[in-house]
Amino acid sequence: MEYTVRILRYHPELKPRPWRQTYRVEASGHERVLDVLLKIQSEQDPTLALRKSCGHGVCGSDAMMINGENRLACSTLMRDITGKNLTVEPLPGAMVQRDLIIDTDRFWSKYQAVMPWLQASEPAPDRERLQTPDEHEKIEESTKCIMCGACTHACPTSWANHDYLGPAALLKAYRFIFDSRDTATEERLQRIGSGNGLWQCYTVYNE
């Protein structure tokens, strides 16, 4: 099937403003949006810039806006695209460096701000620090976050307040606050309870 692919381009050395460029690409339903973008890059336009690493939904590097939704290009199949039109843009709410590549420095600084590592005041045991299945169940879902930034860059509060920690950093804080092996709960609570923390969320009081 032939798809019409519209990509929001930005190449400051060539043009001062972003522009939309259209490509025609043959793709089958089992191919991914990432495959289509790489096909454009290799066969039609080698100047197209994007990030990608593992290509299997683990690293999170190819998060972008696909037909209006923040998604991973490597996890989005062409058969899930409605119709024959595909629109690809960089993640919103961040400065674009070039084409589909955004500046992630602010995102990672927020991540670092919540101390995303295990802190334990007790001496290290001879083997690993153990926890029961029930204790691990409290944090299991939060450990699966791949830090792609899609949620933070879809968050209207993050658009309005660039210093707001955002959902990814807050989830990482949750992961360690509820980890039975960690002893830095109070310090993390102070950090997420700061002026740009949890209470800045516009929907935090909604049920």
XYZ file of N, CA, C and O in Angstrom, residues 12-179:
672
model
N 17.586 24.287 10.926
C 17.876 25.726 11.074
C 18.977 26.250 10.178
O 18.993 27.438 9.848
N 19.886 25.370 9.744
C 20.946 25.824 8.848
C 20.421 26.116 7.445
O 21.054 26.856 6.676
N 19.267 25.519 7.116
C 18.695 25.708 5.781
C 17.533 26.685 5.772
O 17.433 27.535 4.878
N 16.635 26.547 6.752
C 15.459 27.406 6.824
C 15.241 27.834 8.271
O 15.380 27.022 9.191
N 14.880 29.091 8.486
C 14.694 29.572 9.863
C 13.422 29.047 10.524
O 13.327 29.031 11.746
N 12.466 28.618 9.738
C 11.186 28.163 10.285
C 10.907 26.711 9.889
O 11.348 26.246 8.827
N 10.135 25.989 10.699
C 9.756 24.610 10.342
C 8.876 24.590 9.097
O 8.199 25.572 8.783
N 8.894 23.481 8.395
C 8.040 23.301 7.227
C 7.597 21.847 7.149
O 8.216 20.965 7.741
N 6.526 21.606 6.433
C 6.030 20.240 6.251
C 6.472 19.709 4.890
O 6.328 20.395 3.879
N 6.993 18.505 4.906
C 7.448 17.891 3.667
C 6.692 16.591 3.453
O 6.488 15.808 4.396
N 6.297 16.347 2.230
C 5.480 15.173 1.901
C 6.290 14.156 1.106
O 7.047 14.512 0.197
N 6.102 12.886 1.466
C 6.774 11.776 0.776
C 5.726 10.718 0.429
O 4.705 10.588 1.113
N 5.977 9.957 -0.614
C 5.148 8.806 -0.972
C 5.974 7.554 -0.701
O 7.100 7.424 -1.193
N 5.394 6.652 0.095
C 6.156 5.476 0.515
C 5.294 4.226 0.407
O 4.141 4.219 0.842
N 5.854 3.182 -0.164
C 5.200 1.870 -0.177
C 5.538 1.142 1.123
O 6.706 1.052 1.515
N 4.514 0.635 1.799
C 4.743 -0.075 3.059
C 3.657 -1.110 3.267
O 2.503 -0.921 2.865
N 4.021 -2.206 3.887
C 3.050 -3.253 4.213
C 2.578 -3.074 5.653
O 3.208 -2.362 6.442
N 1.489 -3.739 5.966
C 0.887 -3.561 7.283
C 1.757 -3.986 8.435
O 1.647 -3.442 9.542
N 2.644 -4.967 8.232
C 3.466 -5.435 9.346
C 4.682 -4.551 9.600
O 5.371 -4.707 10.601
N 4.957 -3.612 8.675
C 6.066 -2.689 8.896
C 5.683 -1.640 9.938
O 4.511 -1.346 10.161
N 6.706 -1.072 10.555
C 6.493 -0.080 11.597
C 6.688 1.325 11.034
O 7.286 1.507 9.973
N 6.204 2.312 11.773
C 6.439 3.694 11.369
C 7.943 3.955 11.306
O 8.420 4.661 10.417
N 8.695 3.365 12.213
C 10.148 3.523 12.171
C 10.720 3.004 10.858
O 11.610 3.636 10.266
N 10.215 1.871 10.369
C 10.680 1.331 9.095
C 10.411 2.309 7.954
O 11.248 2.487 7.058
N 9.244 2.934 7.988
C 8.880 3.890 6.943
C 9.813 5.097 6.974
O 10.297 5.565 5.937
N 10.099 5.601 8.167
C 10.986 6.754 8.289
C 12.401 6.418 7.830
O 13.054 7.220 7.145
N 12.877 5.239 8.173
C 14.217 4.827 7.745
C 14.261 4.599 6.233
O 15.285 4.841 5.585
N 13.132 4.145 5.676
C 13.050 3.957 4.225
C 13.145 5.313 3.520
O 13.834 5.452 2.502
N 12.453 6.314 4.078
C 12.545 7.664 3.513
C 13.986 8.171 3.613
O 14.539 8.727 2.662
N 14.586 7.953 4.768
C 15.944 8.436 5.003
C 16.968 7.788 4.070
O 17.879 8.438 3.567
N 16.798 6.500 3.810
C 17.783 5.779 3.002
C 17.518 5.853 1.500
O 18.453 5.804 0.695
N 16.243 6.000 1.105
C 15.902 5.937 -0.310
C 15.494 7.266 -0.936
O 15.610 7.433 -2.155
N 15.012 8.198 -0.114
C 14.501 9.441 -0.687
C 15.192 10.709 -0.178
O 15.462 11.624 -0.949
N 15.458 10.749 1.129
C 15.962 12.001 1.701
C 16.921 11.718 2.859
O 16.498 11.583 4.004
N 18.214 11.648 2.597
C 19.188 11.352 3.652
C 19.349 12.483 4.662
O 20.016 12.297 5.696
N 18.725 13.644 4.412
C 18.838 14.748 5.365
C 17.839 14.633 6.514
O 17.928 15.387 7.482
N 16.873 13.711 6.409
C 15.883 13.538 7.471
C 16.570 13.046 8.743
O 17.277 12.045 8.727
N 16.336 13.749 9.846
C 16.995 13.413 11.111
C 15.990 12.890 12.127
O 14.909 13.461 12.307
N 16.322 11.796 12.793
C 15.505 11.218 13.849
C 16.393 10.421 14.793
O 17.521 10.073 14.453
N 15.855 10.143 15.970
C 16.577 9.312 16.932
C 16.016 7.896 16.898
O 14.815 7.684 16.807
N 16.900 6.917 17.032
C 16.469 5.535 17.221
C 17.668 4.753 17.726
O 18.808 5.087 17.438
N 17.376 3.749 18.530
C 18.472 2.943 19.076
C 18.122 1.471 18.969
O 18.439 0.822 17.988
N 17.396 0.939 19.954
C 17.147 -0.511 19.964
C 16.137 -0.931 18.895
O 16.219 -2.011 18.336
N 15.156 -0.072 18.619
C 14.133 -0.402 17.629
C 13.124 -1.430 18.103
O 12.371 -1.983 17.293
N 13.060 -1.680 19.421
C 12.162 -2.721 19.935
C 11.378 -2.274 21.165
O 11.009 -3.096 21.997
N 11.149 -0.981 21.317
C 10.312 -0.494 22.405
C 10.931 -0.606 23.775
O 10.208 -0.671 24.774
N 12.247 -0.619 23.847
C 12.930 -0.745 25.143
C 13.659 0.543 25.520
O 13.625 0.978 26.662
N 14.291 1.187 24.536
C 15.110 2.371 24.850
C 14.287 3.658 24.902
O 14.657 4.604 25.599
N 13.189 3.728 24.166
C 12.342 4.920 24.179
C 12.858 6.084 23.369
O 12.284 7.171 23.409
N 13.924 5.892 22.590
C 14.548 7.023 21.903
C 13.753 7.534 20.710
O 13.931 8.671 20.291
N 12.873 6.702 20.135
C 12.149 7.145 18.931
C 10.713 7.561 19.222
O 9.829 7.407 18.384
N 10.499 8.141 20.386
C 9.180 8.692 20.698
C 8.954 9.942 19.858
O 9.838 10.793 19.737
N 7.783 10.040 19.267
C 7.440 11.196 18.434
C 5.923 11.271 18.313
O 5.201 10.362 18.757
N 5.423 12.324 17.723
C 3.974 12.459 17.545
C 3.583 11.836 16.211
O 4.038 12.277 15.151
N 2.758 10.805 16.287
C 2.328 10.060 15.111
C 0.818 10.193 14.958
O 0.063 9.757 15.830
N 0.392 10.836 13.899
C -1.034 11.115 13.678
C -1.708 11.690 14.921
O -2.789 11.265 15.334
N -1.018 12.656 15.531
C -1.598 13.394 16.654
C -1.433 12.764 18.010
O -1.928 13.316 18.997
N -0.755 11.618 18.114
C -0.554 10.965 19.397
C 0.931 10.745 19.655
O 1.678 10.385 18.743
N 1.348 10.937 20.900
C 2.732 10.656 21.267
C 2.914 9.146 21.363
O 2.312 8.487 22.225
N 3.744 8.587 20.488
C 3.927 7.143 20.436
C 5.372 6.810 20.096
O 6.154 7.687 19.713
N 5.710 5.523 20.234
C 7.009 5.040 19.794
C 6.904 4.608 18.339
O 6.038 3.808 17.982
N 7.783 5.111 17.497
C 7.748 4.760 16.079
C 8.036 3.280 15.865
O 7.521 2.668 14.920
N 8.837 2.677 16.742
C 9.198 1.269 16.584
C 8.093 0.334 17.057
O 8.144 -0.873 16.778
N 7.098 0.871 17.766
C 6.011 0.027 18.283
C 4.682 0.296 17.594
O 3.664 -0.281 17.975
N 4.686 1.174 16.606
C 3.460 1.522 15.899
C 3.474 0.897 14.512
O 4.297 1.265 13.664
N 2.591 -0.077 14.287
C 2.527 -0.761 12.997
C 1.710 0.042 11.987
O 0.748 0.723 12.353
N 2.070 -0.088 10.736
C 1.353 0.634 9.694
C -0.088 0.163 9.575
O -0.964 0.935 9.188
N -0.355 -1.082 9.905
C -1.744 -1.561 9.828
C -2.644 -0.887 10.867
O -3.876 -0.957 10.769
N -2.025 -0.254 11.884
C -2.800 0.461 12.886
C -3.022 1.926 12.518
O -3.673 2.665 13.266
N -2.474 2.353 11.382
C -2.682 3.713 10.898
C -3.979 3.750 10.096
O -4.160 2.983 9.148
N -4.894 4.611 10.495
C -6.172 4.721 9.798
C -5.983 5.445 8.470
O -5.435 6.544 8.420
N -6.427 4.803 7.400
C -6.297 5.411 6.079
C -4.889 5.291 5.523
O -4.079 4.486 5.972
N -4.590 6.156 4.550
C -3.307 6.101 3.852
C -2.443 7.329 4.118
O -1.461 7.563 3.422
N -2.827 8.094 5.131
C -2.069 9.298 5.459
C -1.372 9.136 6.799
O -1.986 8.720 7.792
N -0.102 9.452 6.828
C 0.695 9.361 8.045
C 1.350 10.714 8.293
O 2.064 11.232 7.436
N 1.086 11.280 9.457
C 1.688 12.554 9.834
C 2.633 12.327 11.010
O 2.241 11.738 12.018
N 3.856 12.784 10.873
C 4.859 12.579 11.922
C 5.463 13.930 12.305
O 5.874 14.710 11.439
N 5.495 14.194 13.605
C 6.047 15.442 14.122
C 6.900 15.137 15.351
O 6.740 14.078 15.976
N 7.795 16.047 15.737
C 8.553 15.836 16.971
C 7.634 15.945 18.181
O 6.540 16.516 18.092
N 8.053 15.398 19.307
C 7.262 15.508 20.525
C 7.016 16.974 20.853
O 7.915 17.806 20.705
N 5.808 17.321 21.302
C 5.496 18.725 21.613
C 6.100 19.139 22.953
O 6.553 18.315 23.739
N 6.077 20.439 23.203
C 6.498 20.942 24.503
C 7.986 20.957 24.733
O 8.437 21.096 25.884
N 8.786 20.794 23.694
C 10.237 20.804 23.845
C 10.863 21.524 22.660
O 10.268 21.621 21.580
N 12.065 22.043 22.846
C 12.757 22.716 21.753
C 13.233 21.677 20.742
O 13.826 20.662 21.117
N 12.946 21.927 19.481
C 13.365 21.014 18.423
C 14.778 21.387 17.973
O 15.056 22.546 17.665
N 15.648 20.396 17.936
C 17.007 20.626 17.471
C 17.105 20.489 15.962
O 17.730 21.300 15.292
N 16.459 19.435 15.452
C 16.412 19.235 14.005
C 15.380 18.153 13.690
O 15.397 17.073 14.294
N 14.490 18.452 12.772
C 13.454 17.511 12.316
C 12.730 16.862 13.490
O 12.026 17.541 14.230
N 12.906 15.553 13.696
C 12.184 14.823 14.745
C 12.996 14.684 16.025
O 12.600 13.957 16.929
N 14.109 15.394 16.104
C 14.984 15.311 17.278
C 14.743 16.519 18.175
O 14.879 17.665 17.749
N 14.381 16.253 19.429
C 14.151 17.332 20.389
C 15.300 17.403 21.389
O 16.070 16.446 21.559
N 15.389 18.535 22.078
C 16.362 18.708 23.152
C 15.781 18.058 24.403
O 14.737 18.490 24.907
N 16.433 17.032 24.914
C 15.917 16.296 26.073
C 16.593 16.682 27.386
O 16.337 16.060 28.413
N 17.436 17.705 27.365
C 18.169 18.065 28.583
C 17.240 18.391 29.746
O 17.470 17.968 30.881
N 16.177 19.173 29.463
C 15.260 19.543 30.537
C 14.555 18.302 31.103
O 14.393 18.170 32.317
N 14.168 17.395 30.225
C 13.504 16.169 30.675
C 14.406 15.377 31.622
O 13.979 14.933 32.692
N 15.666 15.203 31.249
C 16.568 14.403 32.078
C 16.976 15.120 33.361
O 17.255 14.473 34.376
N 16.979 16.432 33.361
C 17.280 17.148 34.597
C 16.162 16.961 35.622
O 16.414 16.861 36.825
N 14.919 16.893 35.136
C 13.792 16.614 36.032
C 13.883 15.191 36.589
O 13.599 14.941 37.758
N 14.282 14.283 35.742
C 14.487 12.886 36.152
C 15.532 12.810 37.263
O 15.327 12.155 38.288
N 16.634 13.500 37.098
C 17.689 13.492 38.109
C 17.234 14.147 39.407
O 17.691 13.787 40.498
N 16.319 15.105 39.305
C 15.896 15.861 40.486
C 15.189 15.011 41.530
O 15.177 15.363 42.719
N 14.607 13.883 41.126
C 13.872 13.042 42.091
C 14.751 11.920 42.657
O 14.250 11.022 43.309
N 16.056 11.979 42.396
C 17.009 10.966 42.881
C 16.593 9.563 42.418
O 16.167 8.737 43.226
N 16.688 9.279 41.139
C 16.182 8.013 40.589
C 17.136 6.840 40.792
O 17.531 6.169 39.845
N 17.496 6.608 42.014
C 18.370 5.477 42.343
C 18.051 5.023 43.760
O 17.536 5.786 44.578
N 18.331 3.793 44.050
C 18.051 3.227 45.373
C 19.004 3.820 46.398
O 20.215 3.840 46.194
N 18.430 4.297 47.509
C 19.230 4.803 48.615
C 18.839 4.038 49.876
O 17.679 4.054 50.272
N 19.808 3.389 50.456
C 19.564 2.589 51.653
C 20.588 2.960 52.717
O 21.790 3.001 52.448
N 20.096 3.270 53.920
C 20.986 3.696 54.997
C 21.700 2.522 55.665
O 22.759 2.697 56.259
N 21.125 1.322 55.541
C 21.758 0.163 56.154
C 22.953 -0.298 55.324
O 22.991 -0.105 54.116
N 23.932 -0.910 55.958
C 25.079 -1.447 55.212
C 24.622 -2.470 54.185
O 23.615 -3.157 54.365
N 25.347 -2.547 53.085
C 24.994 -3.498 52.031
C 25.112 -4.929 52.543
O 26.094 -5.272 53.229
N 24.120 -5.773 52.259
C 24.192 -7.176 52.682
C 25.212 -7.953 51.852
O 25.750 -7.441 50.867
N 25.469 -9.186 52.247
C 26.418 -10.019 51.507
C 25.924 -10.309 50.098
O 26.721 -10.427 49.167
N 24.589 -10.425 49.938
C 24.025 -10.670 48.618
C 23.129 -9.505 48.240
O 23.438 -8.361 48.552
N 21.994 -9.753 47.586
C 21.118 -8.672 47.172
C 20.202 -8.238 48.310
O 20.042 -8.950 49.291
N 19.616 -7.050 48.164
C 18.618 -6.565 49.126
C 17.276 -7.195 48.752
O 16.777 -6.989 47.647
N 16.698 -7.949 49.630
C 15.498 -8.718 49.332
C 14.227 -7.938 49.650
O 14.215 -7.036 50.487
N 13.156 -8.305 48.957
C 11.827 -7.820 49.288
C 10.824 -8.914 48.948
O 11.087 -9.772 48.086
N 9.695 -8.885 49.594
C 8.688 -9.920 49.384
C 7.938 -9.650 48.078
O 7.956 -8.522 47.559
N 7.262 -10.658 47.543
C 6.443 -10.440 46.345
C 5.409 -9.334 46.537
O 5.145 -8.558 45.609
N 4.798 -9.254 47.713
C 3.810 -8.205 47.973
C 4.457 -6.822 47.957
O 3.864 -5.850 47.473
N 5.667 -6.729 48.503
C 6.371 -5.447 48.483
C 6.725 -5.042 47.055
O 6.602 -3.875 46.686
N 7.138 -6.006 46.269
C 7.512 -5.689 44.885
C 6.288 -5.341 44.039
O 6.381 -4.516 43.116
N 5.154 -5.934 44.350
C 3.943 -5.675 43.576
C 3.568 -4.193 43.592
O 3.011 -3.670 42.623
N 3.893 -3.506 44.684
C 3.560 -2.086 44.797
C 4.295 -1.235 43.754
O 3.814 -0.174 43.366
N 5.448 -1.680 43.334
C 6.260 -0.865 42.419
C 6.445 -1.507 41.039
O 7.074 -0.911 40.167
N 5.902 -2.705 40.866
C 6.200 -3.454 39.636
C 5.862 -2.673 38.373
O 6.670 -2.580 37.443
N 4.663 -2.121 38.293
C 4.271 -1.399 37.082
C 5.172 -0.198 36.839
O 5.529 0.106 35.700
N 5.547 0.486 37.897
C 6.364 1.691 37.733
C 7.775 1.367 37.267
O 8.451 2.225 36.685
N 8.240 0.149 37.492
C 9.593 -0.217 37.036
C 9.639 -0.447 35.523
O 10.720 -0.549 34.957
N 8.475 -0.531 34.877
C 8.436 -0.831 33.447
C 8.554 0.421 32.582
O 8.625 0.321 31.357
N 8.583 1.594 33.192
C 8.706 2.836 32.439
C 10.061 2.868 31.737
O 11.103 2.651 32.352
N 10.064 3.159 30.425
C 11.313 3.192 29.661
C 11.828 4.620 29.474
O 12.774 4.852 28.721
N 11.192 5.581 30.143
C 11.642 6.981 30.116
C 11.729 7.529 28.692
O 12.690 8.202 28.332
N 10.733 7.257 27.888
C 10.711 7.778 26.519
C 10.325 9.254 26.488
O 10.597 9.947 25.504
N 9.675 9.725 27.558
C 9.278 11.125 27.635
C 7.958 11.445 26.975
O 7.525 12.601 26.991
N 7.291 10.450 26.387
C 6.037 10.718 25.667
C 4.968 11.294 26.589
O 4.228 12.203 26.190
N 4.880 10.795 27.815
C 3.848 11.287 28.728
C 4.131 12.715 29.170
O 3.232 13.561 29.201
N 5.380 12.997 29.495
C 5.743 14.345 29.941
C 5.527 15.365 28.835
O 5.025 16.471 29.067
N 5.869 14.993 27.595
C 5.716 15.936 26.493
C 4.279 16.028 25.982
O 3.979 16.865 25.128
N 3.385 15.188 26.515
C 1.957 15.299 26.206
C 1.208 16.021 27.321
O 0.002 16.214 27.226
N 1.921 16.412 28.369
C 1.298 16.976 29.566
C 1.122 18.484 29.431
O 2.115 19.215 29.328
N -0.120 18.982 29.450
C -0.346 20.432 29.315
C 0.329 21.247 30.415
O 0.742 22.384 30.177
N 0.438 20.688 31.621
C 1.109 21.419 32.699
C 2.576 21.640 32.353
O 3.145 22.694 32.634
N 3.187 20.643 31.718
C 4.588 20.784 31.307
C 4.739 21.843 30.218
O 5.777 22.510 30.141
N 3.711 21.981 29.375
C 3.765 23.017 28.341
C 3.710 24.410 28.978
O 4.389 25.321 28.543
N 2.861 24.542 30.011
C 2.653 25.848 30.644
C 3.791 26.203 31.594
O 4.144 27.368 31.738
N 4.345 25.190 32.258
C 5.405 25.413 33.245
C 6.572 24.497 32.905
O 6.538 23.308 33.210
N 7.593 25.043 32.302
C 8.717 24.231 31.859
C 9.528 23.648 33.019
O 10.341 22.748 32.810
N 9.286 24.150 34.227
C 10.006 23.625 35.394
C 9.225 22.534 36.138
O 9.740 21.953 37.094
N 7.992 22.304 35.718
C 7.177 21.254 36.343
C 7.849 19.901 36.147
O 8.297 19.570 35.045
N 7.922 19.099 37.204
C 8.627 17.820 37.127
C 8.066 16.900 36.049
O 8.811 16.218 35.340
N 6.757 16.861 35.929
C 6.142 16.039 34.883
C 5.910 14.599 35.312
O 6.518 14.102 36.273
N 5.028 13.901 34.598
C 4.612 12.557 35.004
C 5.726 11.521 35.022
O 5.730 10.631 35.871
N 6.685 11.585 34.106
C 7.744 10.565 34.087
C 8.611 10.646 35.337
O 8.909 9.631 35.981
N 9.020 11.854 35.709
C 9.840 12.030 36.909
C 9.049 11.674 38.165
O 9.584 11.058 39.104
N 7.770 12.052 38.194
C 6.947 11.737 39.358
C 6.743 10.229 39.493
O 6.724 9.689 40.603
N 6.588 9.547 38.369
C 6.465 8.089 38.415
C 7.747 7.461 38.948
O 7.712 6.513 39.739
N 8.891 7.991 38.521
C 10.164 7.461 39.006
C 10.307 7.709 40.506
O 10.830 6.852 41.244
N 9.830 8.857 40.985
C 9.855 9.126 42.423
C 8.977 8.118 43.160
O 9.365 7.580 44.211
N 7.782 7.858 42.607
C 6.887 6.856 43.201
C 7.586 5.508 43.302
O 7.489 4.821 44.326
N 8.287 5.128 42.250
C 8.943 3.825 42.205
C 9.892 3.621 43.382
O 10.006 2.529 43.924
N 10.583 4.691 43.816
C 11.519 4.545 44.927
C 10.895 4.862 46.278
O 11.289 4.287 47.297
N 9.910 5.758 46.304
C 9.230 6.050 47.565
C 8.545 4.804 48.114
O 8.548 4.547 49.322
N 7.983 3.992 47.231
C 7.273 2.792 47.662
C 8.140 1.537 47.591
O 7.627 0.427 47.793
N 9.416 1.696 47.342
C 10.337 0.556 47.358
C 10.720 0.273 48.813
O 11.280 1.143 49.496
